[in-house]
Amino acid sequence: MNDEKILVKVGGSKGIDYDLFVEDFSKFKKTILVHGGSSELNNISSKLDYPPNFIESDNGMSTRFTDRKTMNIFNMVYAGKMNKMIVEKLQKLSVNAVGLSGIDGKLVEGEKNKPYRVTQNGQKKVIRGDMSGKITNVNVSLLKLLIENGFTPVLCPPAISSENEAINVDGDKFASKIASKLKCQTLIILSNVPGLLRDPSDSTSVIKLIRLKEIDYYIEKFARGRMKKKLIGAKEAINAGVKKVILAGALQEKPISNAISGEGTLIE
Ligand code: ADP
């Protein structure tokens, strides 16, 4: 159908219908999939009596505090339940999918964050023991081996640190780095919103087009919270050679086809 190399990242928010998503995904060749799992992780952590702990940094970003026990549950949900659910659905549609996390074959490498300070209730506090970090490298040889032999990679965090520990990294950055390193033409980031919205409470206010040179203005003016990370990931991907990034909605039929035919926010 389409011969471009496309990387699709599907978020892990509530309400995504993975049957509809996978059916559309299966129509594209040479396509790599990255998925999230945040809502299911919150759900399972709470069921295991270990509810998520989000820490707000002094610049207003909220991040999941990932201690060893959280990382074990993270692996269970991302590399286990979510990854194998998607692989099984793809196999049912005759797509020979292989599921890997960033630690397998050191696919995605990163650096664990150093202890950091935050202000909580007016008091400075040092946060230690957080197994979160930043991506530094993607080893594409394993991915190429799979793709060139007809397998479809289905990928998710965590990444692996230089001390060979699993680290929690941002899913959008994970997708953006892999798309860049694999020289994908298109990166599609699907989430529970139909694109970058002028007004986050109005789903019809999608911003249709952002030129790379204007992206900082849009990040500053419209994006809040996690949407900022998607736009920063988009900017980094285009700067690294990806031709276009589309932010579009996952809560519908044919989300990928619709994104390619013009729905959502196109960044180029
Ligand atoms: P996922 O987990 O699917 O990757 P996220 O929840 O991380 O998705 O990111 C999407 C979220 O970004 C939306 O649900 C919305 O709450 C938030 N957001 C903040 N600003 C905007 C904006 N201007 N337009 C759209 N979404 C926004």
mmCIF file of C-alpha atoms and ligand atoms in Angstrom:
data_model
loop_
_atom_site.group_PDB
_atom_site.id
_atom_site.type_symbol
_atom_site.label_atom_id
_atom_site.label_comp_id
_atom_site.label_asym_id
_atom_site.label_seq_id
_atom_site.Cartn_x
_atom_site.Cartn_y
_atom_site.Cartn_z
ATOM 1 C CA MET A 1 0.000 0.000 0.000
ATOM 2 C CA ASN A 2 2.700 2.430 0.986
ATOM 3 C CA ASP A 3 6.412 1.834 0.600
ATOM 4 C CA GLU A 4 7.681 4.548 2.917
ATOM 5 C CA LYS A 5 9.360 3.473 6.130
ATOM 6 C CA ILE A 6 6.945 4.556 8.854
ATOM 7 C CA LEU A 7 7.251 4.382 12.619
ATOM 8 C CA VAL A 8 3.942 4.465 14.467
ATOM 9 C CA LYS A 9 3.835 5.212 18.185
ATOM 10 C CA VAL A 10 0.574 4.402 19.884
ATOM 11 C CA GLY A 11 0.041 5.770 23.362
ATOM 12 C CA GLY A 12 -1.099 3.913 26.402
ATOM 13 C CA SER A 13 -4.034 6.062 27.444
ATOM 14 C CA LYS A 14 -7.430 4.757 28.388
ATOM 15 C CA GLY A 15 -9.939 4.116 25.608
ATOM 16 C CA ILE A 16 -7.623 3.004 22.792
ATOM 17 C CA ASP A 17 -9.168 0.118 20.839
ATOM 18 C CA TYR A 18 -6.140 -2.023 19.977
ATOM 19 C CA ASP A 19 -8.164 -4.272 17.650
ATOM 20 C CA LEU A 20 -9.016 -1.319 15.415
ATOM 21 C CA PHE A 21 -5.492 0.013 15.688
ATOM 22 C CA VAL A 22 -3.822 -3.294 14.812
ATOM 23 C CA GLU A 23 -6.164 -3.904 11.880
ATOM 24 C CA ASP A 24 -5.119 -0.607 10.319
ATOM 25 C CA PHE A 25 -1.448 -1.107 11.215
ATOM 26 C CA SER A 26 -1.413 -4.514 9.496
ATOM 27 C CA LYS A 27 -2.053 -2.873 6.105
ATOM 28 C CA PHE A 28 1.266 -1.058 6.053
ATOM 29 C CA LYS A 29 4.521 -2.669 5.039
ATOM 30 C CA LYS A 30 7.971 -1.811 6.474
ATOM 31 C CA THR A 31 6.346 -0.315 9.522
ATOM 32 C CA ILE A 32 7.729 -0.315 13.055
ATOM 33 C CA LEU A 33 5.526 -0.030 16.097
ATOM 34 C CA VAL A 34 6.292 1.583 19.461
ATOM 35 C CA HIS A 35 3.658 1.410 22.174
ATOM 36 C CA GLY A 36 2.995 2.829 25.609
ATOM 37 C CA GLY A 37 1.114 1.423 28.573
ATOM 38 C CA SER A 38 0.746 4.187 31.163
ATOM 39 C CA SER A 39 -2.920 3.740 31.969
ATOM 40 C CA GLU A 40 -2.617 -0.048 32.320
ATOM 41 C CA LEU A 41 0.502 0.437 34.467
ATOM 42 C CA ASN A 42 -1.440 2.725 36.813
ATOM 43 C CA ASN A 43 -4.246 0.211 36.901
ATOM 44 C CA ILE A 44 -2.107 -2.872 37.644
ATOM 45 C CA SER A 45 0.126 -1.002 40.139
ATOM 46 C CA SER A 46 -2.965 -0.007 42.093
ATOM 47 C CA LYS A 47 -4.301 -3.582 41.996
ATOM 48 C CA LEU A 48 -0.953 -4.780 43.355
ATOM 49 C CA ASP A 49 -1.313 -2.283 46.177
ATOM 50 C CA TYR A 50 1.623 -0.236 44.921
ATOM 51 C CA PRO A 51 -0.069 2.831 43.406
ATOM 52 C CA PRO A 52 1.904 5.129 41.086
ATOM 53 C CA ASN A 53 3.856 7.983 42.594
ATOM 54 C CA PHE A 54 4.154 11.021 40.327
ATOM 55 C CA ILE A 55 6.693 13.658 41.245
ATOM 56 C CA GLU A 56 6.324 17.177 39.994
ATOM 57 C CA SER A 57 9.658 18.739 39.071
ATOM 58 C CA ASP A 58 10.324 22.415 39.740
ATOM 59 C CA ASN A 59 9.725 23.196 36.052
ATOM 60 C CA GLY A 60 6.192 21.802 36.293
ATOM 61 C CA MET A 61 6.696 18.418 34.572
ATOM 62 C CA SER A 62 5.221 15.388 36.271
ATOM 63 C CA THR A 63 7.235 12.160 36.140
ATOM 64 C CA ARG A 64 6.622 8.672 37.436
ATOM 65 C CA PHE A 65 8.935 7.790 40.328
ATOM 66 C CA THR A 66 10.283 4.391 39.264
ATOM 67 C CA ASP A 67 11.869 2.422 42.077
ATOM 68 C CA ARG A 68 12.819 -1.259 41.635
ATOM 69 C CA LYS A 69 9.359 -2.525 42.499
ATOM 70 C CA THR A 70 7.725 -0.075 40.067
ATOM 71 C CA MET A 71 10.214 -1.173 37.393
ATOM 72 C CA ASN A 72 9.232 -4.813 37.931
ATOM 73 C CA ILE A 73 5.573 -3.907 37.447
ATOM 74 C CA PHE A 74 6.527 -1.662 34.505
ATOM 75 C CA ASN A 75 8.190 -4.628 32.776
ATOM 76 C CA MET A 76 5.203 -6.831 33.542
ATOM 77 C CA VAL A 77 2.814 -4.373 31.927
ATOM 78 C CA TYR A 78 4.842 -2.896 29.051
ATOM 79 C CA ALA A 79 7.099 -5.760 27.928
ATOM 80 C CA GLY A 80 4.602 -8.376 29.123
ATOM 81 C CA LYS A 81 0.903 -7.683 28.931
ATOM 82 C CA MET A 82 0.780 -4.786 26.442
ATOM 83 C CA ASN A 83 3.581 -5.969 24.162
ATOM 84 C CA LYS A 84 2.411 -9.562 23.904
ATOM 85 C CA MET A 85 -1.216 -8.501 23.479
ATOM 86 C CA ILE A 86 -0.230 -6.410 20.446
ATOM 87 C CA VAL A 87 2.084 -9.112 19.051
ATOM 88 C CA GLU A 88 -0.683 -11.710 19.372
ATOM 89 C CA LYS A 89 -3.225 -9.469 17.632
ATOM 90 C CA LEU A 90 -0.764 -8.823 14.791
ATOM 91 C CA GLN A 91 0.027 -12.528 14.468
ATOM 92 C CA LYS A 92 -3.714 -13.189 14.122
ATOM 93 C CA LEU A 93 -3.654 -10.853 11.112
ATOM 94 C CA SER A 94 -0.640 -12.694 9.635
ATOM 95 C CA VAL A 95 1.877 -9.987 10.526
ATOM 96 C CA ASN A 96 5.037 -11.689 11.793
ATOM 97 C CA ALA A 97 5.579 -9.379 14.749
ATOM 98 C CA VAL A 98 8.493 -9.627 17.199
ATOM 99 C CA GLY A 99 8.110 -7.849 20.532
ATOM 100 C CA LEU A 100 11.154 -6.348 22.250
ATOM 101 C CA SER A 101 11.800 -3.774 24.921
ATOM 102 C CA GLY A 102 14.728 -1.363 24.842
ATOM 103 C CA ILE A 103 16.825 -3.615 27.087
ATOM 104 C CA ASP A 104 16.694 -6.573 24.681
ATOM 105 C CA GLY A 105 19.918 -6.685 22.689
ATOM 106 C CA LYS A 106 20.657 -3.228 24.207
ATOM 107 C CA LEU A 107 18.293 -1.816 21.620
ATOM 108 C CA VAL A 108 17.856 1.554 23.320
ATOM 109 C CA GLU A 109 20.587 2.828 25.642
ATOM 110 C CA GLY A 110 20.338 5.666 28.118
ATOM 111 C CA GLU A 111 21.720 7.321 31.231
ATOM 112 C CA LYS A 112 20.006 7.008 34.583
ATOM 113 C CA ASN A 113 19.086 10.345 36.162
ATOM 114 C CA LYS A 114 21.249 11.511 39.034
ATOM 115 C CA PRO A 115 19.465 12.234 42.336
ATOM 116 C CA TYR A 116 17.521 15.473 41.836
ATOM 117 C CA ARG A 117 15.940 18.178 43.989
ATOM 118 C CA VAL A 118 12.301 19.104 43.984
ATOM 119 C CA THR A 119 10.245 21.470 46.102
ATOM 120 C CA GLN A 120 7.384 19.766 47.919
ATOM 121 C CA ASN A 121 5.072 21.790 50.176
ATOM 122 C CA GLY A 122 7.598 24.611 50.089
ATOM 123 C CA GLN A 123 10.480 22.370 51.193
ATOM 124 C CA LYS A 124 13.442 21.215 49.113
ATOM 125 C CA LYS A 125 13.767 17.457 48.906
ATOM 126 C CA VAL A 126 16.344 15.211 47.207
ATOM 127 C CA ILE A 127 14.838 12.365 45.189
ATOM 128 C CA ARG A 128 17.038 9.251 45.093
ATOM 129 C CA GLY A 129 16.536 5.762 43.714
ATOM 130 C CA ASP A 130 14.556 6.795 40.632
ATOM 131 C CA MET A 131 15.293 4.344 37.794
ATOM 132 C CA SER A 132 14.363 6.893 35.132
ATOM 133 C CA GLY A 133 16.660 8.392 32.581
ATOM 134 C CA LYS A 134 17.384 9.847 29.183
ATOM 135 C CA ILE A 135 18.028 8.041 25.920
ATOM 136 C CA THR A 136 21.545 8.322 24.525
ATOM 137 C CA ASN A 137 21.679 5.769 21.707
ATOM 138 C CA VAL A 138 19.709 3.329 19.579
ATOM 139 C CA ASN A 139 21.370 0.201 18.184
ATOM 140 C CA VAL A 140 19.668 -0.252 14.873
ATOM 141 C CA SER A 141 21.529 -3.393 13.778
ATOM 142 C CA LEU A 142 19.097 -5.693 15.593
ATOM 143 C CA LEU A 143 16.120 -3.845 14.126
ATOM 144 C CA LYS A 144 17.565 -3.998 10.620
ATOM 145 C CA LEU A 145 18.145 -7.709 11.044
ATOM 146 C CA LEU A 146 14.465 -8.161 11.856
ATOM 147 C CA ILE A 147 13.077 -5.807 9.213
ATOM 148 C CA GLU A 148 15.277 -7.155 6.429
ATOM 149 C CA ASN A 149 14.042 -10.662 7.237
ATOM 150 C CA GLY A 150 10.371 -9.745 7.090
ATOM 151 C CA PHE A 151 9.645 -9.344 10.818
ATOM 152 C CA THR A 152 7.704 -6.400 12.228
ATOM 153 C CA PRO A 153 9.279 -4.960 15.398
ATOM 154 C CA VAL A 154 6.897 -4.077 18.227
ATOM 155 C CA LEU A 155 8.888 -2.034 20.750
ATOM 156 C CA CYS A 156 8.463 -0.399 24.131
ATOM 157 C CA PRO A 157 10.443 1.091 27.036
ATOM 158 C CA PRO A 158 12.340 0.502 29.300
ATOM 159 C CA ALA A 159 15.775 1.367 27.922
ATOM 160 C CA ILE A 160 19.065 0.074 29.361
ATOM 161 C CA SER A 161 21.618 2.178 31.258
ATOM 162 C CA SER A 162 25.409 2.053 30.955
ATOM 163 C CA GLU A 163 25.311 0.054 34.225
ATOM 164 C CA ASN A 164 23.025 -2.443 32.457
ATOM 165 C CA GLU A 165 19.991 -1.563 34.505
ATOM 166 C CA ALA A 166 16.514 -1.061 33.075
ATOM 167 C CA ILE A 167 15.523 2.610 33.038
ATOM 168 C CA ASN A 168 12.157 4.219 32.494
ATOM 169 C CA VAL A 169 12.349 6.619 29.534
ATOM 170 C CA ASP A 170 9.739 8.736 27.805
ATOM 171 C CA GLY A 171 7.799 6.735 25.183
ATOM 172 C CA ASP A 172 7.561 9.597 22.678
ATOM 173 C CA LYS A 173 11.302 10.244 22.838
ATOM 174 C CA PHE A 174 11.887 6.487 22.535
ATOM 175 C CA ALA A 175 9.841 6.494 19.313
ATOM 176 C CA SER A 176 11.424 9.671 17.999
ATOM 177 C CA LYS A 177 15.001 8.393 18.522
ATOM 178 C CA ILE A 178 14.286 5.077 16.849
ATOM 179 C CA ALA A 179 12.593 6.792 13.869
ATOM 180 C CA SER A 180 15.621 9.080 13.507
ATOM 181 C CA LYS A 181 18.200 6.323 13.727
ATOM 182 C CA LEU A 182 16.292 4.063 11.335
ATOM 183 C CA LYS A 183 15.905 6.976 8.902
ATOM 184 C CA CYS A 184 12.137 6.612 8.764
ATOM 185 C CA GLN A 185 10.396 9.066 6.433
ATOM 186 C CA THR A 186 7.363 9.427 8.659
ATOM 187 C CA LEU A 187 6.749 9.297 12.406
ATOM 188 C CA ILE A 188 3.109 9.059 13.475
ATOM 189 C CA ILE A 189 2.340 9.670 17.160
ATOM 190 C CA LEU A 190 -1.175 8.550 18.073
ATOM 191 C CA SER A 191 -2.709 9.439 21.443
ATOM 192 C CA ASN A 192 -6.011 10.189 23.118
ATOM 193 C CA VAL A 193 -6.173 13.652 21.524
ATOM 194 C CA PRO A 194 -6.653 14.325 17.784
ATOM 195 C CA GLY A 195 -3.463 16.410 17.501
ATOM 196 C CA LEU A 196 -2.088 19.604 19.009
ATOM 197 C CA LEU A 197 -5.135 21.608 20.082
ATOM 198 C CA ARG A 198 -5.356 25.405 20.265
ATOM 199 C CA ASP A 199 -7.702 24.857 23.170
ATOM 200 C CA PRO A 200 -7.140 21.513 24.990
ATOM 201 C CA SER A 201 -10.823 21.475 26.007
ATOM 202 C CA ASP A 202 -12.003 21.730 22.376
ATOM 203 C CA SER A 203 -11.205 18.645 20.282
ATOM 204 C CA THR A 204 -12.149 20.483 17.076
ATOM 205 C CA SER A 205 -9.372 23.057 17.540
ATOM 206 C CA VAL A 206 -6.631 20.952 15.922
ATOM 207 C CA ILE A 207 -3.665 22.926 14.578
ATOM 208 C CA LYS A 208 -3.235 21.459 11.099
ATOM 209 C CA LEU A 209 0.298 22.419 10.131
ATOM 210 C CA ILE A 210 3.464 23.416 11.946
ATOM 211 C CA ARG A 211 6.659 24.260 10.092
ATOM 212 C CA LEU A 212 9.821 23.212 11.917
ATOM 213 C CA LYS A 213 11.053 26.788 12.204
ATOM 214 C CA GLU A 214 7.854 27.741 14.085
ATOM 215 C CA ILE A 215 7.688 24.762 16.421
ATOM 216 C CA ASP A 216 9.153 26.483 19.503
ATOM 217 C CA TYR A 217 6.371 29.064 19.333
ATOM 218 C CA TYR A 218 3.730 26.287 19.291
ATOM 219 C CA ILE A 219 5.418 24.407 22.142
ATOM 220 C CA GLU A 220 5.445 27.565 24.255
ATOM 221 C CA LYS A 221 1.994 28.839 23.330
ATOM 222 C CA PHE A 222 -0.218 25.725 23.148
ATOM 223 C CA ALA A 223 1.403 22.562 24.531
ATOM 224 C CA ARG A 224 1.055 21.670 28.182
ATOM 225 C CA GLY A 225 2.391 18.700 30.151
ATOM 226 C CA ARG A 226 2.995 15.569 28.145
ATOM 227 C CA MET A 227 2.074 17.217 24.846
ATOM 228 C CA LYS A 228 5.300 19.231 25.171
ATOM 229 C CA LYS A 229 7.315 15.996 25.081
ATOM 230 C CA LYS A 230 5.564 14.907 21.896
ATOM 231 C CA LEU A 231 6.421 18.182 20.168
ATOM 232 C CA ILE A 232 10.009 18.156 21.435
ATOM 233 C CA GLY A 233 10.287 14.569 20.169
ATOM 234 C CA ALA A 234 8.876 15.694 16.803
ATOM 235 C CA LYS A 235 11.373 18.538 16.584
ATOM 236 C CA GLU A 236 14.304 16.251 17.396
ATOM 237 C CA ALA A 237 13.150 13.681 14.836
ATOM 238 C CA ILE A 238 12.862 16.214 12.006
ATOM 239 C CA ASN A 239 16.201 17.766 12.911
ATOM 240 C CA ALA A 240 17.671 14.250 12.649
ATOM 241 C CA GLY A 241 16.261 13.648 9.149
ATOM 242 C CA VAL A 242 12.693 12.345 9.562
ATOM 243 C CA LYS A 243 10.655 14.110 6.827
ATOM 244 C CA LYS A 244 7.402 14.566 8.696
ATOM 245 C CA VAL A 245 5.772 13.875 12.029
ATOM 246 C CA ILE A 246 2.004 13.567 12.424
ATOM 247 C CA LEU A 247 0.280 13.854 15.805
ATOM 248 C CA ALA A 248 -3.152 12.304 15.505
ATOM 249 C CA GLY A 249 -5.945 10.576 17.390
ATOM 250 C CA ALA A 250 -5.888 6.895 18.339
ATOM 251 C CA LEU A 251 -9.505 6.727 19.521
ATOM 252 C CA GLN A 252 -11.051 5.927 16.139
ATOM 253 C CA GLU A 253 -11.128 3.446 13.261
ATOM 254 C CA LYS A 254 -8.206 3.560 10.805
ATOM 255 C CA PRO A 255 -6.116 5.955 12.905
ATOM 256 C CA ILE A 256 -2.965 5.504 10.799
ATOM 257 C CA SER A 257 -4.666 5.759 7.399
ATOM 258 C CA ASN A 258 -6.523 8.859 8.564
ATOM 259 C CA ALA A 259 -3.334 10.459 9.851
ATOM 260 C CA ILE A 260 -1.627 9.801 6.507
ATOM 261 C CA SER A 261 -4.538 11.258 4.582
ATOM 262 C CA GLY A 262 -4.449 14.534 6.468
ATOM 263 C CA GLU A 263 -6.024 14.245 9.914
ATOM 264 C CA GLY A 264 -4.182 15.581 12.937
ATOM 265 C CA THR A 265 -1.235 17.959 13.205
ATOM 266 C CA LEU A 266 1.401 17.716 10.501
ATOM 267 C CA ILE A 267 4.879 18.900 11.480
ATOM 268 C CA GLU A 268 7.473 19.258 8.726
HETATM 269 P P1 ADP B 1 -0.111 9.055 25.536
HETATM 270 O O1 ADP B 1 0.030 8.454 26.908
HETATM 271 O O2 ADP B 1 -1.215 8.466 24.737
HETATM 272 O O3 ADP B 1 1.167 9.161 24.782
HETATM 273 P P2 ADP B 1 -0.309 11.623 26.790
HETATM 274 O O4 ADP B 1 -1.380 11.587 27.810
HETATM 275 O O5 ADP B 1 1.083 11.454 27.209
HETATM 276 O O6 ADP B 1 -0.649 10.563 25.688
HETATM 277 O O7 ADP B 1 -0.326 13.021 25.980
HETATM 278 C C1 ADP B 1 -1.479 13.596 25.458
HETATM 279 C C2 ADP B 1 -2.064 14.593 26.450
HETATM 280 O O8 ADP B 1 -1.472 15.887 26.305
HETATM 281 C C3 ADP B 1 -3.541 14.866 26.231
HETATM 282 O O9 ADP B 1 -4.365 13.888 26.801
HETATM 283 C C4 ADP B 1 -3.741 16.232 26.868
HETATM 284 O O10 ADP B 1 -4.216 16.110 28.188
HETATM 285 C C5 ADP B 1 -2.339 16.831 26.931
HETATM 286 N N1 ADP B 1 -2.245 18.155 26.268
HETATM 287 C C6 ADP B 1 -1.678 19.254 26.813
HETATM 288 N N2 ADP B 1 -1.730 20.313 25.984
HETATM 289 C C7 ADP B 1 -2.366 19.902 24.871
HETATM 290 C C8 ADP B 1 -2.740 20.549 23.644
HETATM 291 N N3 ADP B 1 -2.496 21.840 23.409
HETATM 292 N N4 ADP B 1 -3.351 19.799 22.706
HETATM 293 C C9 ADP B 1 -3.615 18.486 22.925
HETATM 294 N N5 ADP B 1 -3.306 17.826 24.076
HETATM 295 C C10 ADP B 1 -2.688 18.518 25.048
#
